[in-house]
Amino acid sequence: MKTLSIATMLTVASLSIVPALASDNGAFNSDGATIHGRSEFALVSALHDRGVTATGVEAWGDLILAWVPNGNGGSTMVFFDADNLQQVNPNRG
């Protein structure tokens, strides 16, 4: 009986720790915020599916700004069209 109780407590503890870790990892805000009608999670996932390892996204006018690791310990701002997620130049005028 004690084993079941300890196992249950460990399961409950692990289930409450995982969401806390996910929200503190800096990758994206999972509080339901949307950018151009899409959740931040959906945008990061869609960019990942296209080979872009974004660590965060935000609205930048009618574009989506993604923070992408640059390999030198920093991040680079990369801009995407909000409709088709194609990379664009923000000075497209």
PDB file of N, CA, C and O in Angstrom, residues 30-68:
ATOM      1  N   SER A  30       3.076  30.133 -23.447  1.00  0.00           N
ATOM      2  CA  SER A  30       1.999  29.167 -23.647  1.00  0.00           C
ATOM      3  C   SER A  30       0.716  29.592 -22.953  1.00  0.00           C
ATOM      4  O   SER A  30      -0.124  28.766 -22.651  1.00  0.00           O
ATOM      5  N   ASP A  31       0.541  30.873 -22.695  1.00  0.00           N
ATOM      6  CA  ASP A  31      -0.640  31.324 -21.959  1.00  0.00           C
ATOM      7  C   ASP A  31      -1.841  31.588 -22.861  1.00  0.00           C
ATOM      8  O   ASP A  31      -2.821  32.170 -22.430  1.00  0.00           O
ATOM      9  N   GLY A  32      -1.796  31.144 -24.103  1.00  0.00           N
ATOM     10  CA  GLY A  32      -2.922  31.336 -25.003  1.00  0.00           C
ATOM     11  C   GLY A  32      -2.812  32.577 -25.866  1.00  0.00           C
ATOM     12  O   GLY A  32      -3.729  32.891 -26.598  1.00  0.00           O
ATOM     13  N   ALA A  33      -1.700  33.299 -25.794  1.00  0.00           N
ATOM     14  CA  ALA A  33      -1.520  34.487 -26.616  1.00  0.00           C
ATOM     15  C   ALA A  33      -1.527  34.096 -28.098  1.00  0.00           C
ATOM     16  O   ALA A  33      -1.053  33.034 -28.465  1.00  0.00           O
ATOM     17  N   THR A  34      -2.095  34.973 -28.910  1.00  0.00           N
ATOM     18  CA  THR A  34      -2.118  34.707 -30.343  1.00  0.00           C
ATOM     19  C   THR A  34      -1.414  35.826 -31.095  1.00  0.00           C
ATOM     20  O   THR A  34      -1.359  36.968 -30.643  1.00  0.00           O
ATOM     21  N   ILE A  35      -0.890  35.455 -32.243  1.00  0.00           N
ATOM     22  CA  ILE A  35      -0.231  36.392 -33.141  1.00  0.00           C
ATOM     23  C   ILE A  35      -0.845  36.178 -34.515  1.00  0.00           C
ATOM     24  O   ILE A  35      -0.763  35.071 -35.062  1.00  0.00           O
ATOM     25  N   HIS A  36      -1.465  37.198 -35.046  1.00  0.00           N
ATOM     26  CA  HIS A  36      -2.124  37.114 -36.349  1.00  0.00           C
ATOM     27  C   HIS A  36      -3.049  35.906 -36.415  1.00  0.00           C
ATOM     28  O   HIS A  36      -3.087  35.176 -37.406  1.00  0.00           O
ATOM     29  N   GLY A  37      -3.783  35.650 -35.328  1.00  0.00           N
ATOM     30  CA  GLY A  37      -4.777  34.593 -35.301  1.00  0.00           C
ATOM     31  C   GLY A  37      -4.256  33.197 -34.993  1.00  0.00           C
ATOM     32  O   GLY A  37      -5.022  32.245 -35.003  1.00  0.00           O
ATOM     33  N   ARG A  38      -2.971  33.058 -34.743  1.00  0.00           N
ATOM     34  CA  ARG A  38      -2.389  31.750 -34.417  1.00  0.00           C
ATOM     35  C   ARG A  38      -1.763  31.805 -33.038  1.00  0.00           C
ATOM     36  O   ARG A  38      -1.198  32.819 -32.648  1.00  0.00           O
ATOM     37  N   SER A  39      -1.823  30.698 -32.331  1.00  0.00           N
ATOM     38  CA  SER A  39      -1.165  30.659 -31.024  1.00  0.00           C
ATOM     39  C   SER A  39       0.350  30.675 -31.229  1.00  0.00           C
ATOM     40  O   SER A  39       0.857  30.252 -32.272  1.00  0.00           O
ATOM     41  N   GLU A  40       1.044  31.181 -30.245  1.00  0.00           N
ATOM     42  CA  GLU A  40       2.502  31.192 -30.314  1.00  0.00           C
ATOM     43  C   GLU A  40       3.038  29.779 -30.472  1.00  0.00           C
ATOM     44  O   GLU A  40       3.972  29.542 -31.234  1.00  0.00           O
ATOM     45  N   PHE A  41       2.437  28.834 -29.753  1.00  0.00           N
ATOM     46  CA  PHE A  41       2.863  27.444 -29.863  1.00  0.00           C
ATOM     47  C   PHE A  41       2.710  26.930 -31.290  1.00  0.00           C
ATOM     48  O   PHE A  41       3.602  26.287 -31.834  1.00  0.00           O
ATOM     49  N   ALA A  42       1.568  27.226 -31.934  1.00  0.00           N
ATOM     50  CA  ALA A  42       1.325  26.779 -33.303  1.00  0.00           C
ATOM     51  C   ALA A  42       2.333  27.400 -34.267  1.00  0.00           C
ATOM     52  O   ALA A  42       2.820  26.722 -35.182  1.00  0.00           O
ATOM     53  N   LEU A  43       2.658  28.669 -34.064  1.00  0.00           N
ATOM     54  CA  LEU A  43       3.645  29.327 -34.935  1.00  0.00           C
ATOM     55  C   LEU A  43       5.030  28.710 -34.786  1.00  0.00           C
ATOM     56  O   LEU A  43       5.703  28.422 -35.774  1.00  0.00           O
ATOM     57  N   VAL A  44       5.460  28.511 -33.544  1.00  0.00           N
ATOM     58  CA  VAL A  44       6.779  27.910 -33.313  1.00  0.00           C
ATOM     59  C   VAL A  44       6.815  26.504 -33.914  1.00  0.00           C
ATOM     60  O   VAL A  44       7.795  26.115 -34.555  1.00  0.00           O
ATOM     61  N   SER A  45       5.740  25.754 -33.758  1.00  0.00           N
ATOM     62  CA  SER A  45       5.666  24.396 -34.314  1.00  0.00           C
ATOM     63  C   SER A  45       5.704  24.422 -35.841  1.00  0.00           C
ATOM     64  O   SER A  45       6.407  23.618 -36.464  1.00  0.00           O
ATOM     65  N   ALA A  46       4.940  25.327 -36.442  1.00  0.00           N
ATOM     66  CA  ALA A  46       4.906  25.427 -37.904  1.00  0.00           C
ATOM     67  C   ALA A  46       6.275  25.830 -38.453  1.00  0.00           C
ATOM     68  O   ALA A  46       6.720  25.298 -39.474  1.00  0.00           O
ATOM     69  N   LEU A  47       6.936  26.751 -37.789  1.00  0.00           N
ATOM     70  CA  LEU A  47       8.282  27.143 -38.228  1.00  0.00           C
ATOM     71  C   LEU A  47       9.247  25.977 -38.066  1.00  0.00           C
ATOM     72  O   LEU A  47      10.083  25.729 -38.940  1.00  0.00           O
ATOM     73  N   HIS A  48       9.124  25.247 -36.971  1.00  0.00           N
ATOM     74  CA  HIS A  48       9.979  24.081 -36.754  1.00  0.00           C
ATOM     75  C   HIS A  48       9.769  23.060 -37.876  1.00  0.00           C
ATOM     76  O   HIS A  48      10.736  22.482 -38.377  1.00  0.00           O
ATOM     77  N   ASP A  49       8.522  22.854 -38.289  1.00  0.00           N
ATOM     78  CA  ASP A  49       8.222  21.933 -39.395  1.00  0.00           C
ATOM     79  C   ASP A  49       8.887  22.382 -40.690  1.00  0.00           C
ATOM     80  O   ASP A  49       9.166  21.571 -41.567  1.00  0.00           O
ATOM     81  N   ARG A  50       9.142  23.685 -40.815  1.00  0.00           N
ATOM     82  CA  ARG A  50       9.813  24.231 -42.004  1.00  0.00           C
ATOM     83  C   ARG A  50      11.329  24.289 -41.838  1.00  0.00           C
ATOM     84  O   ARG A  50      12.031  24.858 -42.663  1.00  0.00           O
ATOM     85  N   GLY A  51      11.833  23.768 -40.707  1.00  0.00           N
ATOM     86  CA  GLY A  51      13.271  23.736 -40.480  1.00  0.00           C
ATOM     87  C   GLY A  51      13.825  24.946 -39.747  1.00  0.00           C
ATOM     88  O   GLY A  51      15.034  25.123 -39.663  1.00  0.00           O
ATOM     89  N   VAL A  52      12.951  25.791 -39.215  1.00  0.00           N
ATOM     90  CA  VAL A  52      13.372  26.989 -38.487  1.00  0.00           C
ATOM     91  C   VAL A  52      13.228  26.714 -36.994  1.00  0.00           C
ATOM     92  O   VAL A  52      12.133  26.471 -36.504  1.00  0.00           O
ATOM     93  N   THR A  53      14.335  26.756 -36.277  1.00  0.00           N
ATOM     94  CA  THR A  53      14.312  26.480 -34.842  1.00  0.00           C
ATOM     95  C   THR A  53      14.118  27.786 -34.083  1.00  0.00           C
ATOM     96  O   THR A  53      15.055  28.334 -33.514  1.00  0.00           O
ATOM     97  N   ALA A  54      12.896  28.284 -34.091  1.00  0.00           N
ATOM     98  CA  ALA A  54      12.588  29.538 -33.404  1.00  0.00           C
ATOM     99  C   ALA A  54      12.483  29.289 -31.907  1.00  0.00           C
ATOM    100  O   ALA A  54      11.906  28.301 -31.474  1.00  0.00           O
ATOM    101  N   THR A  55      13.065  30.197 -31.142  1.00  0.00           N
ATOM    102  CA  THR A  55      12.951  30.106 -29.686  1.00  0.00           C
ATOM    103  C   THR A  55      11.879  31.044 -29.156  1.00  0.00           C
ATOM    104  O   THR A  55      11.563  31.006 -27.977  1.00  0.00           O
ATOM    105  N   GLY A  56      11.320  31.862 -30.019  1.00  0.00           N
ATOM    106  CA  GLY A  56      10.251  32.774 -29.641  1.00  0.00           C
ATOM    107  C   GLY A  56       9.723  33.469 -30.876  1.00  0.00           C
ATOM    108  O   GLY A  56      10.412  33.552 -31.891  1.00  0.00           O
ATOM    109  N   VAL A  57       8.487  33.927 -30.792  1.00  0.00           N
ATOM    110  CA  VAL A  57       7.857  34.650 -31.900  1.00  0.00           C
ATOM    111  C   VAL A  57       7.067  35.815 -31.334  1.00  0.00           C
ATOM    112  O   VAL A  57       6.634  35.788 -30.187  1.00  0.00           O
ATOM    113  N   GLU A  58       6.888  36.842 -32.168  1.00  0.00           N
ATOM    114  CA  GLU A  58       6.060  37.980 -31.787  1.00  0.00           C
ATOM    115  C   GLU A  58       5.583  38.682 -33.048  1.00  0.00           C
ATOM    116  O   GLU A  58       6.122  38.468 -34.136  1.00  0.00           O
ATOM    117  N   ALA A  59       4.549  39.492 -32.890  1.00  0.00           N
ATOM    118  CA  ALA A  59       4.038  40.265 -34.019  1.00  0.00           C
ATOM    119  C   ALA A  59       4.988  41.421 -34.292  1.00  0.00           C
ATOM    120  O   ALA A  59       5.529  42.035 -33.367  1.00  0.00           O
ATOM    121  N   TRP A  60       5.196  41.711 -35.548  1.00  0.00           N
ATOM    122  CA  TRP A  60       6.014  42.848 -35.974  1.00  0.00           C
ATOM    123  C   TRP A  60       5.257  43.484 -37.130  1.00  0.00           C
ATOM    124  O   TRP A  60       5.490  43.173 -38.287  1.00  0.00           O
ATOM    125  N   GLY A  61       4.294  44.336 -36.781  1.00  0.00           N
ATOM    126  CA  GLY A  61       3.413  44.891 -37.811  1.00  0.00           C
ATOM    127  C   GLY A  61       2.597  43.770 -38.412  1.00  0.00           C
ATOM    128  O   GLY A  61       1.976  42.992 -37.700  1.00  0.00           O
ATOM    129  N   ASP A  62       2.627  43.658 -39.755  1.00  0.00           N
ATOM    130  CA  ASP A  62       1.891  42.578 -40.406  1.00  0.00           C
ATOM    131  C   ASP A  62       2.763  41.335 -40.605  1.00  0.00           C
ATOM    132  O   ASP A  62       2.363  40.398 -41.280  1.00  0.00           O
ATOM    133  N   LEU A  63       3.936  41.332 -39.998  1.00  0.00           N
ATOM    134  CA  LEU A  63       4.863  40.192 -40.097  1.00  0.00           C
ATOM    135  C   LEU A  63       4.943  39.448 -38.772  1.00  0.00           C
ATOM    136  O   LEU A  63       4.454  39.912 -37.751  1.00  0.00           O
ATOM    137  N   ILE A  64       5.606  38.323 -38.825  1.00  0.00           N
ATOM    138  CA  ILE A  64       5.930  37.565 -37.620  1.00  0.00           C
ATOM    139  C   ILE A  64       7.441  37.619 -37.457  1.00  0.00           C
ATOM    140  O   ILE A  64       8.194  37.313 -38.385  1.00  0.00           O
ATOM    141  N   LEU A  65       7.864  38.028 -36.292  1.00  0.00           N
ATOM    142  CA  LEU A  65       9.284  38.069 -35.953  1.00  0.00           C
ATOM    143  C   LEU A  65       9.596  36.808 -35.160  1.00  0.00           C
ATOM    144  O   LEU A  65       8.930  36.504 -34.175  1.00  0.00           O
ATOM    145  N   ALA A  66      10.595  36.066 -35.612  1.00  0.00           N
ATOM    146  CA  ALA A  66      11.023  34.865 -34.902  1.00  0.00           C
ATOM    147  C   ALA A  66      12.460  35.057 -34.439  1.00  0.00           C
ATOM    148  O   ALA A  66      13.295  35.608 -35.160  1.00  0.00           O
ATOM    149  N   TRP A  67      12.726  34.633 -33.219  1.00  0.00           N
ATOM    150  CA  TRP A  67      14.077  34.655 -32.675  1.00  0.00           C
ATOM    151  C   TRP A  67      14.686  33.292 -32.945  1.00  0.00           C
ATOM    152  O   TRP A  67      14.169  32.271 -32.509  1.00  0.00           O
ATOM    153  N   VAL A  68      15.791  33.273 -33.700  1.00  0.00           N
ATOM    154  CA  VAL A  68      16.417  32.021 -34.120  1.00  0.00           C
ATOM    155  C   VAL A  68      17.866  32.014 -33.630  1.00  0.00           C
ATOM    156  O   VAL A  68      18.604  32.971 -33.876  1.00  0.00           O
TER     157      VAL A  68
END
